[in-house]
């Protein structure tokens, strides 16, 4: 398949500071790609350069074969649209009117919508599940609804590529998953390429067709999320002192070497969540004998044994409080 | 804590299901939203009709009322080209009241639209037609003529034939045109609108300082003349000046109408506008040129008419409940003209000889109205 957007030996940054050098990657039609990397590694700068918002320092950014920077603005707008991370105070307009602004490169000098434009706008609203609040003012919408409307606006531009800079940054967890699902369906069904930067590693691992992973050294690793987990690139990009990547759960957590071992006896769901609670409080559930022992009792309580002393607790909260007190 | 594969299949199911739901809902809401939009249009139409009717009434009142009482029938006869009962009435109506009413309408429309453009361009609800210092330039021109005439420097200039019989208006036109040229030159080179806004402010301060220096060194009678100009008036434009005044404003109005599409895109900020294909620099230059032409022309001929340019756009936004410039520009045109006529009428204190300063009346009557509208709307929006 031919790439819709590609970076060829692209260097990005500012006059006095090169942020990333020699980036080569390609975005294919119909795929959802998440750009991830530690804070400050240059995700936004790379996105801005790919979008033509700032010139590359070296190399080329190609949009359907043409250099983004040299494309006429209107022609570029027909190929690529954006969802920016800053919250825009867009004045008094309905969600429909905001999405209709996406028709900008397609309409005449006055911006009047044709029947076709109207149909495209309605389709875009429906595609993100925003038809319900199409006639509401955007400043009355929740953050999640608002983000859907901005995605619909990008979609109404009918581009080949949609770039989104941290589209889930302002949202709560269920809303993040919802937006990601919308984008995924959108990419797969419309055949448009969707590239988004995100801090939400867990969601990126679960949703992206491919990851673009910016490592600490400024190299870009490209691959299916699972490939990057297995080859260790993901762990290397994010692991710092005291934090480790658990390849089994695909999540980061506090490094186990720093945790105090506690013997945990029990099984089933309650034991599982007890282990999680222990980890959060700075302990590690262990099968080996330890000075501290916790039994998950059948009566719904927990027993903490320390040497000769033993006490029962009816909630995990009380158990953890007691554990903290027993620390030296 | 499901396993990833379980979650994925769950996601997929809910995806399909919600997809169907979405389609069903969107069919319902499509009809619903169309109805609501139609209802909105109906109430909008009433608003337009009311505005137009009020404007017509204000126009007739403005021509019909004055220190000389003329029966309404004779006023209408004169306006439609007939002969009134007394020949003097014709002169009063056609040579004094009519140009004044036309000037007020044109100036009001121009200032309101100029203010709207500046508010959108600078994404600032407090912006007005004069943020870029257009009125400062005009007032410097006027100050030079009014205050400096008779002092040695001006005498020298006059000796060179530069000041000669230069009128107030010509000085103001020159001052406004020069500051307009300066603003455009700066706007071409400055990247961010915020920088441009601050530069405009600084320009205003610097020129204001020059004016106050001039005032400091001039005699009280001349200062009074300058202050009178500062009150603002629609009465200064004669039929001789109209062929310059009206076409300049019509050109400015045309320019602003041509920038209606980029203005709408700029509501989302410059980054989004650019991503939608707006050549932001060119659009900005067009908007500033149009807005400054409108504001500069009005200031040159009518003095620094304040308040209207900042207030009318807000009133129109909250009446129409939209930021769409395709609706706001015509609305500002009508409402600005209406506001100016109304203020002029009120300033004349009907059937008395006294004429109050226009700016004072404009703000005194207008400020509570605007405050009330914004209060009801709970906040200022662009």
mmCIF file of C-alpha atoms in Angstrom, chain A:
data_model
loop_
_atom_site.group_PDB
_atom_site.id
_atom_site.type_symbol
_atom_site.label_atom_id
_atom_site.label_comp_id
_atom_site.label_asym_id
_atom_site.label_seq_id
_atom_site.Cartn_x
_atom_site.Cartn_y
_atom_site.Cartn_z
ATOM 1 C CA UNK A 1 0.000 0.000 0.000
ATOM 2 C CA UNK A 2 1.182 3.518 -0.717
ATOM 3 C CA UNK A 3 1.858 5.754 2.237
ATOM 4 C CA UNK A 4 -0.465 8.738 2.625
ATOM 5 C CA UNK A 5 1.897 10.586 4.909
ATOM 6 C CA UNK A 6 5.571 9.874 5.291
ATOM 7 C CA UNK A 7 8.675 11.288 6.856
ATOM 8 C CA UNK A 8 11.907 10.905 4.922
ATOM 9 C CA UNK A 9 15.036 11.536 6.966
ATOM 10 C CA UNK A 10 13.061 14.270 8.655
ATOM 11 C CA UNK A 11 14.705 16.533 11.214
ATOM 12 C CA UNK A 12 12.388 18.664 13.288
ATOM 13 C CA UNK A 13 12.859 21.422 15.804
ATOM 14 C CA UNK A 14 13.603 25.103 15.987
ATOM 15 C CA UNK A 15 16.304 27.381 14.636
ATOM 16 C CA UNK A 16 18.583 26.892 17.611
ATOM 17 C CA UNK A 17 17.560 23.436 18.712
ATOM 18 C CA UNK A 18 17.073 20.231 16.782
ATOM 19 C CA UNK A 19 14.479 18.174 18.622
ATOM 20 C CA UNK A 20 14.478 15.025 16.488
ATOM 21 C CA UNK A 21 16.804 14.062 13.653
ATOM 22 C CA UNK A 22 16.607 11.652 10.787
ATOM 23 C CA UNK A 23 13.083 10.332 11.314
ATOM 24 C CA UNK A 24 11.768 7.975 8.668
ATOM 25 C CA UNK A 25 8.276 6.506 8.870
ATOM 26 C CA UNK A 26 5.160 6.045 6.800
ATOM 27 C CA UNK A 27 1.451 6.210 7.538
ATOM 28 C CA UNK A 28 -0.810 3.869 5.562
ATOM 29 C CA UNK A 29 -4.452 4.404 4.596
ATOM 30 C CA UNK A 30 -6.991 3.036 7.069
ATOM 31 C CA UNK A 31 -4.658 2.592 9.991
ATOM 32 C CA UNK A 32 -4.764 4.050 13.467
ATOM 33 C CA UNK A 33 -1.280 4.928 14.666
ATOM 34 C CA UNK A 34 -0.435 6.208 18.128
ATOM 35 C CA UNK A 35 2.644 8.340 18.562
ATOM 36 C CA UNK A 36 3.963 7.756 22.046
ATOM 37 C CA UNK A 37 7.060 8.720 23.964
ATOM 38 C CA UNK A 38 8.141 10.277 27.220
ATOM 39 C CA UNK A 39 7.303 13.906 27.984
ATOM 40 C CA UNK A 40 9.356 16.440 26.068
ATOM 41 C CA UNK A 41 10.789 13.930 23.633
ATOM 42 C CA UNK A 42 9.298 15.818 20.674
ATOM 43 C CA UNK A 43 5.921 14.276 19.830
ATOM 44 C CA UNK A 44 4.170 17.586 19.250
ATOM 45 C CA UNK A 45 7.053 19.022 17.244
ATOM 46 C CA UNK A 46 7.030 15.975 14.993
ATOM 47 C CA UNK A 47 3.259 16.212 14.535
ATOM 48 C CA UNK A 48 3.414 19.924 13.804
ATOM 49 C CA UNK A 49 6.104 19.369 11.201
ATOM 50 C CA UNK A 50 4.167 16.540 9.561
ATOM 51 C CA UNK A 51 1.133 18.828 9.472
ATOM 52 C CA UNK A 52 3.137 21.586 7.809
ATOM 53 C CA UNK A 53 2.666 23.942 10.756
ATOM 54 C CA UNK A 54 6.414 24.385 11.045
ATOM 55 C CA UNK A 55 9.138 23.789 8.446
ATOM 56 C CA UNK A 56 11.414 20.763 8.713
ATOM 57 C CA UNK A 57 15.069 21.426 9.507
ATOM 58 C CA UNK A 58 16.121 18.724 7.070
ATOM 59 C CA UNK A 59 14.536 15.900 5.105
ATOM 60 C CA UNK A 60 10.993 15.867 3.787
ATOM 61 C CA UNK A 61 7.461 15.328 4.994
ATOM 62 C CA UNK A 62 5.395 13.936 2.133
ATOM 63 C CA UNK A 63 1.607 14.102 1.955
ATOM 64 C CA UNK A 64 0.290 11.883 -0.856
ATOM 65 C CA UNK A 65 3.639 12.282 -2.581
ATOM 66 C CA UNK A 66 3.937 16.076 -2.289
ATOM 67 C CA UNK A 67 5.991 17.978 0.212
ATOM 68 C CA UNK A 68 3.641 19.249 2.918
ATOM 69 C CA UNK A 69 5.502 22.513 3.212
ATOM 70 C CA UNK A 70 5.175 23.341 -0.491
ATOM 71 C CA UNK A 71 1.522 22.433 -0.910
ATOM 72 C CA UNK A 72 -0.968 25.207 -1.461
ATOM 73 C CA UNK A 73 -2.848 25.702 1.831
ATOM 74 C CA UNK A 74 -6.216 24.799 0.370
ATOM 75 C CA UNK A 75 -4.854 21.698 -1.359
ATOM 76 C CA UNK A 76 -3.192 20.675 1.890
ATOM 77 C CA UNK A 77 -6.419 21.205 3.813
ATOM 78 C CA UNK A 78 -8.176 18.797 1.449
ATOM 79 C CA UNK A 79 -5.608 16.119 2.249
ATOM 80 C CA UNK A 80 -4.894 16.638 5.931
ATOM 81 C CA UNK A 81 -6.901 17.885 8.891
ATOM 82 C CA UNK A 82 -6.051 18.525 12.514
ATOM 83 C CA UNK A 83 -7.365 18.210 16.021
ATOM 84 C CA UNK A 84 -5.208 20.337 18.290
ATOM 85 C CA UNK A 85 -4.707 19.821 21.979
ATOM 86 C CA UNK A 86 -5.410 23.399 23.104
ATOM 87 C CA UNK A 87 -8.974 24.079 24.147
ATOM 88 C CA UNK A 88 -10.453 26.591 21.759
ATOM 89 C CA UNK A 89 -13.032 29.087 22.941
ATOM 90 C CA UNK A 90 -14.890 29.134 19.669
ATOM 91 C CA UNK A 91 -17.626 31.614 20.488
ATOM 92 C CA UNK A 92 -21.319 31.037 20.082
ATOM 93 C CA UNK A 93 -21.900 28.305 17.578
ATOM 94 C CA UNK A 94 -23.692 25.017 17.454
ATOM 95 C CA UNK A 95 -21.830 21.752 17.100
ATOM 96 C CA UNK A 96 -23.216 21.588 13.579
ATOM 97 C CA UNK A 97 -21.796 25.014 12.707
ATOM 98 C CA UNK A 98 -18.398 24.054 14.072
ATOM 99 C CA UNK A 99 -18.300 20.851 12.054
ATOM 100 C CA UNK A 100 -19.475 22.804 9.013
ATOM 101 C CA UNK A 101 -16.339 24.965 9.299
ATOM 102 C CA UNK A 102 -14.506 21.808 8.284
ATOM 103 C CA UNK A 103 -15.976 22.271 4.811
ATOM 104 C CA UNK A 104 -13.853 25.413 4.464
ATOM 105 C CA UNK A 105 -11.525 24.193 1.696
ATOM 106 C CA UNK A 106 -14.487 22.846 -0.286
ATOM 107 C CA UNK A 107 -16.869 25.823 -0.214
ATOM 108 C CA UNK A 108 -17.026 29.074 -2.217
ATOM 109 C CA UNK A 109 -15.790 32.506 -1.065
ATOM 110 C CA UNK A 110 -18.692 33.052 1.328
ATOM 111 C CA UNK A 111 -18.542 29.607 2.892
ATOM 112 C CA UNK A 112 -22.112 28.724 1.936
ATOM 113 C CA UNK A 113 -22.900 25.019 2.369
ATOM 114 C CA UNK A 114 -24.271 23.068 -0.581
ATOM 115 C CA UNK A 115 -26.628 20.123 -0.104
ATOM 116 C CA UNK A 116 -23.592 17.881 -0.522
ATOM 117 C CA UNK A 117 -21.657 19.811 2.161
ATOM 118 C CA UNK A 118 -24.621 19.499 4.493
ATOM 119 C CA UNK A 119 -24.725 15.749 3.910
ATOM 120 C CA UNK A 120 -20.993 15.444 4.620
ATOM 121 C CA UNK A 121 -21.357 17.410 7.856
ATOM 122 C CA UNK A 122 -24.263 15.224 9.000
ATOM 123 C CA UNK A 123 -22.321 12.069 8.138
ATOM 124 C CA UNK A 124 -19.321 13.335 10.092
ATOM 125 C CA UNK A 125 -21.493 14.094 13.112
ATOM 126 C CA UNK A 126 -23.077 10.647 12.909
ATOM 127 C CA UNK A 127 -19.703 8.937 12.502
ATOM 128 C CA UNK A 128 -18.479 10.206 15.860
ATOM 129 C CA UNK A 129 -21.872 9.762 17.554
ATOM 130 C CA UNK A 130 -22.506 13.499 17.874
ATOM 131 C CA UNK A 131 -25.817 13.749 15.988
ATOM 132 C CA UNK A 132 -27.680 13.979 19.284
ATOM 133 C CA UNK A 133 -26.171 17.284 20.237
ATOM 134 C CA UNK A 134 -25.651 18.738 16.767
ATOM 135 C CA UNK A 135 -27.860 21.732 17.509
ATOM 136 C CA UNK A 136 -26.473 22.447 20.950
ATOM 137 C CA UNK A 137 -23.990 25.219 21.535
ATOM 138 C CA UNK A 138 -20.462 23.931 21.871
ATOM 139 C CA UNK A 139 -19.876 25.728 25.153
ATOM 140 C CA UNK A 140 -22.715 23.680 26.664
ATOM 141 C CA UNK A 141 -21.045 20.389 25.780
ATOM 142 C CA UNK A 142 -18.996 18.186 28.067
ATOM 143 C CA UNK A 143 -15.310 17.728 27.299
ATOM 144 C CA UNK A 144 -15.949 14.347 25.714
ATOM 145 C CA UNK A 145 -18.793 15.600 23.512
ATOM 146 C CA UNK A 146 -16.721 18.580 22.541
ATOM 147 C CA UNK A 147 -13.810 16.425 21.497
ATOM 148 C CA UNK A 148 -16.143 14.325 19.344
ATOM 149 C CA UNK A 149 -17.338 17.485 17.622
ATOM 150 C CA UNK A 150 -13.776 18.581 16.909
ATOM 151 C CA UNK A 151 -13.039 15.141 15.462
ATOM 152 C CA UNK A 152 -16.167 15.420 13.329
ATOM 153 C CA UNK A 153 -14.901 18.793 12.114
ATOM 154 C CA UNK A 154 -11.614 17.218 11.074
ATOM 155 C CA UNK A 155 -13.565 14.454 9.352
ATOM 156 C CA UNK A 156 -15.831 16.891 7.490
ATOM 157 C CA UNK A 157 -12.738 18.258 5.811
ATOM 158 C CA UNK A 158 -12.633 14.864 4.026
ATOM 159 C CA UNK A 159 -8.869 14.514 4.230
ATOM 160 C CA UNK A 160 -6.737 11.452 3.608
ATOM 161 C CA UNK A 161 -4.998 11.936 6.948
ATOM 162 C CA UNK A 162 -6.216 13.176 10.314
ATOM 163 C CA UNK A 163 -3.584 14.234 12.841
ATOM 164 C CA UNK A 164 -4.566 14.616 16.477
ATOM 165 C CA UNK A 165 -2.370 16.085 19.183
ATOM 166 C CA UNK A 166 -3.296 14.377 22.449
ATOM 167 C CA UNK A 167 -7.016 14.123 21.735
ATOM 168 C CA UNK A 168 -7.677 12.349 25.032
ATOM 169 C CA UNK A 169 -5.737 14.704 27.293
ATOM 170 C CA UNK A 170 -8.732 16.426 28.902
ATOM 171 C CA UNK A 171 -10.934 13.382 29.287
ATOM 172 C CA UNK A 172 -11.743 10.876 31.998
ATOM 173 C CA UNK A 173 -10.890 7.223 31.466
ATOM 174 C CA UNK A 174 -14.180 5.941 29.982
ATOM 175 C CA UNK A 175 -14.300 8.961 27.644
ATOM 176 C CA UNK A 176 -10.731 8.268 26.529
ATOM 177 C CA UNK A 177 -11.628 4.737 25.594
ATOM 178 C CA UNK A 178 -14.702 5.984 23.765
ATOM 179 C CA UNK A 179 -12.783 8.573 21.733
ATOM 180 C CA UNK A 180 -10.164 5.976 20.863
ATOM 181 C CA UNK A 181 -12.877 3.580 19.717
ATOM 182 C CA UNK A 182 -14.434 6.296 17.569
ATOM 183 C CA UNK A 183 -11.068 7.016 15.958
ATOM 184 C CA UNK A 184 -10.386 3.334 15.405
ATOM 185 C CA UNK A 185 -13.704 2.711 13.698
ATOM 186 C CA UNK A 186 -13.236 5.888 11.707
ATOM 187 C CA UNK A 187 -9.821 4.837 10.425
ATOM 188 C CA UNK A 188 -10.893 1.299 9.578
ATOM 189 C CA UNK A 189 -14.198 2.158 7.947
ATOM 190 C CA UNK A 190 -13.363 5.367 6.116
ATOM 191 C CA UNK A 191 -9.927 4.287 4.995
ATOM 192 C CA UNK A 192 -8.400 7.500 6.301
ATOM 193 C CA UNK A 193 -5.124 7.355 8.130
ATOM 194 C CA UNK A 194 -5.293 8.545 11.722
ATOM 195 C CA UNK A 195 -2.167 9.538 13.619
ATOM 196 C CA UNK A 196 -2.481 10.704 17.191
ATOM 197 C CA UNK A 197 -0.079 11.471 19.968
ATOM 198 C CA UNK A 198 -1.038 10.332 23.424
ATOM 199 C CA UNK A 199 0.244 9.839 26.939
ATOM 200 C CA UNK A 200 -2.184 7.054 27.543
ATOM 201 C CA UNK A 201 0.090 4.084 27.050
ATOM 202 C CA UNK A 202 -2.414 1.466 28.107
ATOM 203 C CA UNK A 203 -5.027 2.687 25.660
ATOM 204 C CA UNK A 204 -2.461 3.033 22.880
ATOM 205 C CA UNK A 205 -1.337 -0.557 23.410
ATOM 206 C CA UNK A 206 -4.901 -1.790 23.188
ATOM 207 C CA UNK A 207 -6.158 0.334 20.298
ATOM 208 C CA UNK A 208 -3.405 1.228 17.850
ATOM 209 C CA UNK A 209 -2.757 -0.754 14.690
ATOM 210 C CA UNK A 210 0.805 0.435 14.965
ATOM 211 C CA UNK A 211 2.828 2.477 17.379
ATOM 212 C CA UNK A 212 5.320 5.152 16.537
ATOM 213 C CA UNK A 213 7.475 5.063 19.628
ATOM 214 C CA UNK A 214 9.927 7.887 20.247
ATOM 215 C CA UNK A 215 12.763 6.599 22.413
ATOM 216 C CA UNK A 216 14.872 8.702 24.770
ATOM 217 C CA UNK A 217 17.680 8.828 22.223
ATOM 218 C CA UNK A 218 15.302 10.363 19.655
ATOM 219 C CA UNK A 219 14.995 7.224 17.549
ATOM 220 C CA UNK A 220 11.592 6.270 16.225
ATOM 221 C CA UNK A 221 10.560 2.635 16.649
ATOM 222 C CA UNK A 222 7.642 1.538 14.491
ATOM 223 C CA UNK A 223 5.673 -1.635 14.920
ATOM 224 C CA UNK A 224 2.578 -3.352 16.243
ATOM 225 C CA UNK A 225 2.215 -2.606 19.966
ATOM 226 C CA UNK A 226 2.920 -6.233 20.836
ATOM 227 C CA UNK A 227 6.099 -6.262 18.737
ATOM 228 C CA UNK A 228 7.434 -3.280 20.629
ATOM 229 C CA UNK A 229 6.581 -4.939 23.933
ATOM 230 C CA UNK A 230 8.345 -8.148 22.983
ATOM 231 C CA UNK A 231 11.481 -6.511 21.609
ATOM 232 C CA UNK A 232 11.814 -4.380 24.714
ATOM 233 C CA UNK A 233 11.621 -1.027 22.914
ATOM 234 C CA UNK A 234 8.561 0.041 24.879
ATOM 235 C CA UNK A 235 10.109 -0.749 28.247
ATOM 236 C CA UNK A 236 13.324 1.010 27.269
ATOM 237 C CA UNK A 237 11.494 4.171 26.253
ATOM 238 C CA UNK A 238 9.648 4.665 29.503
ATOM 239 C CA UNK A 239 11.456 2.840 32.275
ATOM 240 C CA UNK A 240 13.124 5.020 34.844
ATOM 241 C CA UNK A 241 14.523 4.421 38.310
ATOM 242 C CA UNK A 242 11.993 2.606 40.465
ATOM 243 C CA UNK A 243 9.549 1.948 37.630
ATOM 244 C CA UNK A 244 9.368 -1.203 35.606
ATOM 245 C CA UNK A 245 7.333 -2.538 32.738
ATOM 246 C CA UNK A 246 5.360 -5.693 33.416
ATOM 247 C CA UNK A 247 5.338 -7.634 30.152
ATOM 248 C CA UNK A 248 2.496 -9.822 31.392
ATOM 249 C CA UNK A 249 -0.023 -7.100 32.055
ATOM 250 C CA UNK A 250 1.415 -4.578 29.606
ATOM 251 C CA UNK A 251 1.468 -1.921 32.281
ATOM 252 C CA UNK A 252 4.083 0.021 34.193
ATOM 253 C CA UNK A 253 4.404 -0.310 37.916
ATOM 254 C CA UNK A 254 6.725 0.422 40.759
ATOM 255 C CA UNK A 255 9.826 -1.678 40.563
ATOM 256 C CA UNK A 256 9.497 -4.831 42.691
ATOM 257 C CA UNK A 257 12.998 -4.630 44.096
ATOM 258 C CA UNK A 258 11.860 -1.616 46.096
ATOM 259 C CA UNK A 259 8.904 -3.416 47.634
ATOM 260 C CA UNK A 260 8.799 -5.154 50.996
ATOM 261 C CA UNK A 261 7.770 -8.815 50.713
ATOM 262 C CA UNK A 262 4.652 -10.003 52.546
ATOM 263 C CA UNK A 263 3.464 -13.589 52.579
ATOM 264 C CA UNK A 264 -0.040 -13.744 51.095
ATOM 265 C CA UNK A 265 -2.160 -16.852 51.572
ATOM 266 C CA UNK A 266 -5.442 -17.132 49.739
ATOM 267 C CA UNK A 267 -6.872 -17.499 46.275
ATOM 268 C CA UNK A 268 -9.451 -16.080 43.879
ATOM 269 C CA UNK A 269 -10.523 -12.532 43.184
ATOM 270 C CA UNK A 270 -10.036 -11.313 46.741
ATOM 271 C CA UNK A 271 -6.454 -12.517 46.824
ATOM 272 C CA UNK A 272 -5.811 -10.834 43.476
ATOM 273 C CA UNK A 273 -7.057 -7.462 44.681
ATOM 274 C CA UNK A 274 -5.311 -7.899 47.990
ATOM 275 C CA UNK A 275 -2.067 -8.273 46.037
ATOM 276 C CA UNK A 276 -2.847 -5.086 44.142
ATOM 277 C CA UNK A 277 -3.598 -3.193 47.314
ATOM 278 C CA UNK A 278 -0.331 -4.413 48.826
ATOM 279 C CA UNK A 279 1.615 -3.293 45.804
ATOM 280 C CA UNK A 280 0.064 0.143 45.945
ATOM 281 C CA UNK A 281 1.009 0.469 49.577
ATOM 282 C CA UNK A 282 4.610 -0.498 48.880
ATOM 283 C CA UNK A 283 4.537 -4.250 49.571
ATOM 284 C CA UNK A 284 4.994 -7.261 47.398
ATOM 285 C CA UNK A 285 2.814 -10.336 47.740
ATOM 286 C CA UNK A 286 5.046 -13.350 47.995
ATOM 287 C CA UNK A 287 4.553 -17.110 48.247
ATOM 288 C CA UNK A 288 7.693 -17.477 50.381
ATOM 289 C CA UNK A 289 7.597 -17.309 54.186
ATOM 290 C CA UNK A 290 8.063 -13.714 55.392
ATOM 291 C CA UNK A 291 8.049 -11.896 58.758
ATOM 292 C CA UNK A 292 4.604 -10.574 57.830
ATOM 293 C CA UNK A 293 1.791 -12.878 56.781
ATOM 294 C CA UNK A 294 -1.641 -12.047 55.441
ATOM 295 C CA UNK A 295 -4.383 -14.656 55.212
ATOM 296 C CA UNK A 296 -7.419 -14.030 53.034
ATOM 297 C CA UNK A 297 -10.116 -15.564 55.229
ATOM 298 C CA UNK A 298 -13.264 -17.296 54.002
ATOM 299 C CA UNK A 299 -15.490 -15.093 56.182
ATOM 300 C CA UNK A 300 -14.630 -12.030 54.098
ATOM 301 C CA UNK A 301 -11.953 -10.721 56.436
ATOM 302 C CA UNK A 302 -8.182 -10.573 56.436
ATOM 303 C CA UNK A 303 -5.747 -11.719 59.112
ATOM 304 C CA UNK A 304 -2.417 -10.023 59.589
ATOM 305 C CA UNK A 305 0.216 -11.988 61.512
ATOM 306 C CA UNK A 306 3.460 -10.434 62.641
ATOM 307 C CA UNK A 307 5.563 -12.764 64.827
ATOM 308 C CA UNK A 308 3.327 -13.690 67.767
ATOM 309 C CA UNK A 309 0.754 -10.963 67.178
ATOM 310 C CA UNK A 310 -2.266 -11.469 64.989
ATOM 311 C CA UNK A 311 -5.291 -9.304 64.153
ATOM 312 C CA UNK A 312 -8.318 -9.483 61.843
ATOM 313 C CA UNK A 313 -9.552 -6.705 59.561
ATOM 314 C CA UNK A 314 -12.834 -6.445 57.697
ATOM 315 C CA UNK A 315 -11.639 -4.065 54.948
ATOM 316 C CA UNK A 316 -8.480 -3.801 52.899
ATOM 317 C CA UNK A 317 -8.261 -0.176 53.957
ATOM 318 C CA UNK A 318 -7.954 -1.124 57.637
ATOM 319 C CA UNK A 319 -5.477 -3.857 56.746
ATOM 320 C CA UNK A 320 -3.247 -1.413 54.891
ATOM 321 C CA UNK A 321 -3.408 1.097 57.758
ATOM 322 C CA UNK A 322 -2.256 -1.592 60.151
ATOM 323 C CA UNK A 323 0.496 -2.701 57.771
ATOM 324 C CA UNK A 324 1.835 0.835 57.467
ATOM 325 C CA UNK A 325 1.994 1.106 61.241
ATOM 326 C CA UNK A 326 3.972 -2.116 61.460
ATOM 327 C CA UNK A 327 6.663 -0.693 59.166
ATOM 328 C CA UNK A 328 9.916 0.245 60.891
#
